[in-house]
């Protein structure tokens, strides 16, 4: 079968995957689409949002529809790096035992790893997870454990500041997307979430998702085929390079934010890895739309989630980074000439 025909078949499965998740997670279609993009771009996701908005539900729904195995870890102040790798306990005979921990116990079938409240875990724990994300392997028990199909989703507690350890800039750059999962605003959706008892039992809700919609063992192959099969024109290449430069020196493109000295705003723009991630995600967006070439809308669809957390501001502005990053991305889209 030709690559184009294979990509079309896989696209049908990918859209069916979205539909399955959308059956049980309502009012979150933009988040569902971007998680789907990340899945096929083979990138990790940092999720944000208030308590109880459905972050775990959407991930469990995706994990069931994709297949493979799902693991969840809760970040705590007393967590140690070894807690990800092994589990110690006393068995029924009173003997100490050591078993593989959450990163290892599923082996190569691990596809979805959810680290809840990652900023509650110490930097040493975060560092081990980031290395596992980058290499998709861990050395333990005198051998290497590999999980080539794993995607990490991490949630950050934004409400409480005590006993938390914020992710370093380099750590955030490891995530393909930083997604905000908002509380739905649509009144009909809010009514359903509160009064429809079907949404009160998460376990029963997730069971409604058809399992194994897509062959999880093929995700890396599909992702590579998308990158090979979706083209970027010279005009799109120039546009993306302008976006990169605008993330470093926005004032050169006439970008201004109210009350901000633009010469002292940006400490560092997006990294080469970040711009590569932007293109990977944009190609998946084009593929999901049924195109074999990039258009500006594909770039715009993933730009806020890809670029916002990769622009680093000077310390005086870092406290307001979320609002400033969103405003800067909006201005980049508005000011740069679109091909």
XYZ file of C-alpha atoms in Angstrom:
339
model
C 0.000 0.000 0.000
C 1.298 3.490 -0.895
C 2.233 5.865 1.921
C -0.604 8.239 1.029
C -3.200 5.465 1.284
C -1.769 4.288 4.593
C -1.887 7.807 5.987
C -5.519 8.126 4.950
C -6.443 4.873 6.701
C -4.576 5.928 9.830
C -6.252 9.343 9.717
C -9.658 7.658 9.770
C -8.616 5.775 12.909
C -7.217 8.962 14.489
C -10.483 10.845 13.960
C -12.425 7.873 15.329
C -10.154 8.046 18.369
C -11.179 11.662 18.938
C -14.837 10.752 18.566
C -14.560 7.997 21.167
C -12.974 10.343 23.719
C -15.490 13.066 22.864
C -18.346 10.736 23.818
C -17.348 10.802 27.481
C -15.468 14.116 27.826
C -17.738 16.982 26.823
C -16.951 20.660 26.368
C -13.225 20.029 25.837
C -12.927 19.533 22.065
C -9.921 21.895 21.599
C -8.021 20.042 24.347
C -8.977 16.650 22.878
C -7.736 17.709 19.442
C -4.399 18.946 20.775
C -3.848 15.803 22.849
C -4.547 13.814 19.697
C -1.997 15.945 17.841
C 0.566 15.291 20.577
C -0.150 11.569 20.422
C 0.735 11.334 16.734
C 3.530 13.907 16.965
C 4.944 11.593 19.680
C 5.403 14.417 22.165
C 4.819 14.806 25.891
C 2.212 17.163 27.355
C 2.136 19.418 30.432
C -1.518 19.826 31.416
C -2.885 22.684 33.464
C -6.334 23.408 34.762
C -8.361 23.699 37.922
C -9.221 20.831 40.230
C -11.949 18.565 38.893
C -12.080 19.761 35.277
C -11.521 16.238 33.939
C -7.788 15.987 33.240
C -7.530 12.430 34.531
C -10.753 11.430 32.784
C -9.609 12.619 29.378
C -6.268 10.837 29.773
C -7.909 7.600 30.881
C -10.288 7.829 27.929
C -7.394 8.330 25.512
C -5.417 5.518 27.129
C -8.343 3.108 26.721
C -9.006 4.126 23.108
C -5.321 3.878 22.189
C -4.670 0.631 24.027
C -1.465 -0.398 25.714
C -1.030 0.226 29.427
C -1.732 3.267 31.604
C 0.128 4.302 34.756
C -0.568 7.162 37.143
C 1.713 8.603 39.814
C 0.887 11.228 42.444
C 3.600 13.784 43.119
C 4.384 14.260 46.815
C 6.970 16.213 48.797
C 8.551 13.033 50.175
C 8.776 11.227 46.843
C 12.226 10.000 45.816
C 13.553 9.127 42.334
C 13.641 5.465 43.264
C 9.875 5.496 43.812
C 9.430 5.691 40.039
C 11.736 2.745 39.460
C 11.049 0.247 42.247
C 8.526 -0.556 44.973
C 9.628 -1.920 48.352
C 7.357 -3.728 50.776
C 7.176 -6.565 53.301
C 5.418 -9.694 52.033
C 3.066 -12.005 53.928
C 6.033 -13.974 55.300
C 7.600 -10.847 56.728
C 10.378 -10.743 54.133
C 11.395 -7.524 52.362
C 10.574 -7.464 48.669
C 11.512 -5.184 45.782
C 9.299 -5.057 42.694
C 9.458 -2.869 39.591
C 7.917 0.566 40.101
C 5.364 2.420 37.953
C 7.819 3.294 35.179
C 8.971 -0.293 34.790
C 6.162 -2.642 35.723
C 4.324 -2.356 32.380
C 7.417 -2.851 30.264
C 7.179 -2.016 26.569
C 3.375 -1.943 26.728
C 3.391 1.350 28.640
C 1.771 3.938 26.373
C 0.332 6.584 28.738
C 2.107 7.763 31.907
C 0.337 10.427 33.972
C 2.333 12.282 36.631
C -0.191 14.187 38.708
C 1.043 17.391 40.406
C 4.584 17.097 39.110
C 5.627 20.294 40.895
C 4.988 18.629 44.262
C 7.843 16.227 43.497
C 11.431 17.234 44.195
C 13.755 18.287 41.347
C 15.597 14.941 41.568
C 12.346 13.123 40.760
C 11.541 15.548 37.965
C 15.022 15.018 36.506
C 14.608 11.242 36.371
C 11.228 11.599 34.686
C 12.620 14.083 32.150
C 15.438 11.707 31.268
C 12.940 8.895 30.831
C 10.873 11.184 28.600
C 13.860 12.043 26.423
C 15.318 8.557 26.142
C 12.196 6.438 26.733
C 14.351 4.110 28.791
C 15.684 3.697 32.334
C 18.598 1.661 33.647
C 17.670 -0.330 36.744
C 18.261 -3.748 38.290
C 21.444 -4.075 36.199
C 19.672 -3.778 32.871
C 17.959 -1.285 30.607
C 14.181 -1.034 30.564
C 12.674 0.453 27.419
C 9.198 1.913 26.857
C 9.329 3.121 23.232
C 5.606 3.885 22.962
C 5.280 5.980 26.130
C 3.916 9.510 26.201
C 4.099 11.398 29.505
C 1.309 13.701 30.650
C 2.105 15.830 33.669
C -0.250 18.030 35.651
C 0.985 21.045 37.592
C -0.705 22.298 40.755
C -1.115 26.040 40.180
C -3.164 26.862 43.278
C -0.939 25.918 46.196
C 2.591 27.291 46.377
C 3.838 25.758 49.618
C 5.959 22.617 49.317
C 6.080 22.811 45.534
C 9.039 22.837 43.152
C 8.426 24.613 39.872
C 9.772 23.043 36.727
C 12.957 24.600 35.406
C 12.866 26.284 32.010
C 14.862 23.478 30.399
C 12.438 20.951 31.847
C 9.399 22.692 30.394
C 11.092 22.731 27.001
C 10.938 18.907 27.051
C 7.164 19.038 26.736
C 5.763 19.322 23.230
C 2.668 21.139 24.493
C 1.625 23.063 27.548
C -2.162 22.847 27.527
C -4.670 24.657 29.681
C -7.829 22.629 30.233
C -10.457 25.204 31.205
C -13.742 24.808 33.025
C -16.418 24.609 30.289
C -18.356 27.828 29.795
C -21.255 26.499 27.718
C -24.354 26.384 29.922
C -25.682 23.160 28.402
C -22.353 21.433 29.044
C -22.272 22.715 32.617
C -25.810 21.466 33.178
C -24.930 18.005 31.860
C -21.814 17.759 34.031
C -23.768 18.673 37.173
C -27.180 17.054 36.652
C -26.556 14.104 34.307
C -25.527 11.277 36.629
C -23.735 9.521 33.768
C -20.868 11.977 34.283
C -20.607 11.294 38.015
C -19.150 7.767 37.726
C -15.807 8.152 35.968
C -15.065 4.428 35.869
C -18.359 3.638 34.145
C -17.876 6.615 31.850
C -14.447 5.489 30.670
C -15.780 1.968 30.103
C -17.976 3.410 27.336
C -14.881 4.190 25.256
C -14.208 1.527 22.656
C -10.794 0.030 23.418
C -7.988 -0.312 20.911
C -9.295 2.079 18.261
C -5.782 2.381 16.897
C -2.855 -0.035 16.996
C -0.670 1.451 19.736
C 2.328 -0.601 18.585
C 2.255 1.374 15.315
C 2.168 4.866 16.800
C 5.870 5.544 16.203
C 5.592 4.258 12.637
C 2.502 6.392 11.992
C 4.159 9.457 13.503
C 7.244 9.055 11.314
C 5.085 8.551 8.219
C 3.160 11.776 8.927
C 6.406 13.745 9.180
C 7.568 12.237 5.901
C 4.261 12.651 4.105
C 3.316 16.271 4.937
C 5.317 18.895 3.037
C 6.240 22.471 3.905
C 6.579 25.039 1.110
C 9.365 27.614 1.003
C 6.835 30.283 1.992
C 5.842 28.299 5.083
C 9.509 27.744 5.926
C 10.162 31.498 5.794
C 7.070 32.136 7.927
C 8.182 29.687 10.617
C 11.693 31.153 10.674
C 10.150 34.611 11.143
C 8.084 33.270 14.054
C 11.261 31.909 15.609
C 13.021 35.252 15.284
C 9.969 37.079 16.629
C 10.097 34.885 19.752
C 13.657 36.144 20.330
C 13.379 39.815 19.344
C 9.687 40.705 18.968
C 10.409 44.433 18.691
C 12.089 43.857 15.313
C 8.679 42.942 13.911
C 6.865 45.910 15.409
C 5.385 43.841 18.220
C 4.500 45.817 21.343
C 2.659 44.964 24.550
C 0.983 47.648 26.659
C 3.180 48.914 29.479
C 6.100 46.610 28.585
C 9.621 47.622 27.575
C 10.057 45.150 24.729
C 13.845 45.494 24.818
C 13.799 44.029 28.344
C 11.031 41.474 28.003
C 12.544 38.354 26.438
C 15.458 36.593 28.056
C 15.525 33.741 25.521
C 13.301 32.806 22.627
C 12.245 29.371 21.470
C 14.952 26.727 21.163
C 15.734 24.737 18.019
C 14.035 21.787 19.722
C 10.985 23.961 20.306
C 10.727 25.027 16.675
C 11.180 21.442 15.555
C 8.326 20.510 17.883
C 6.180 23.243 16.331
C 6.682 21.764 12.863
C 6.043 18.217 14.057
C 2.761 19.246 15.630
C 1.723 21.389 12.652
C 2.255 18.474 10.261
C -0.040 16.313 12.387
C -2.629 19.102 12.398
C -2.479 19.232 8.583
C -2.785 15.434 8.372
C -5.844 15.401 10.617
C -7.379 18.020 8.322
C -6.759 15.764 5.321
C -3.896 17.709 3.754
C -0.447 16.586 2.626
C 0.952 20.124 2.836
C 1.152 22.791 5.524
C -0.913 25.971 5.515
C -0.638 28.867 8.005
C -3.724 27.641 9.870
C -1.827 24.473 10.821
C 0.901 26.602 12.387
C -1.623 28.783 14.195
C -3.530 25.749 15.526
C -0.546 24.555 17.566
C 1.424 27.774 18.081
C 0.063 28.827 21.526
C 0.488 25.352 23.016
C 3.949 24.906 21.516
C 5.539 28.336 21.798
C 4.064 29.921 24.925
C 6.081 27.919 27.462
C 9.276 28.122 25.407
C 9.742 31.888 25.511
C 11.570 32.838 28.692
C 11.107 36.293 30.155
C 13.408 38.408 32.285
C 12.876 37.888 36.050
C 10.821 41.033 36.529
C 8.269 39.748 33.994
C 8.389 36.031 34.815
C 5.717 36.325 37.512
C 3.224 37.290 34.796
C 4.493 34.830 32.225
C 1.179 33.158 31.386
C -0.575 36.382 30.411
C 2.513 37.795 28.698
C 3.164 34.600 26.734
C -0.418 34.485 25.473
C -0.325 38.160 24.493
C 3.034 37.746 22.743
C 1.834 34.754 20.707
C -1.316 36.666 19.731
C 0.809 39.586 18.561
C 3.150 37.329 16.591
C 0.163 35.889 14.720
C -1.317 39.343 14.174
C 1.888 41.161 13.110
C 3.796 38.701 10.961
C 2.935 38.565 7.292
C 1.066 35.323 6.583
C 2.047 33.548 3.333
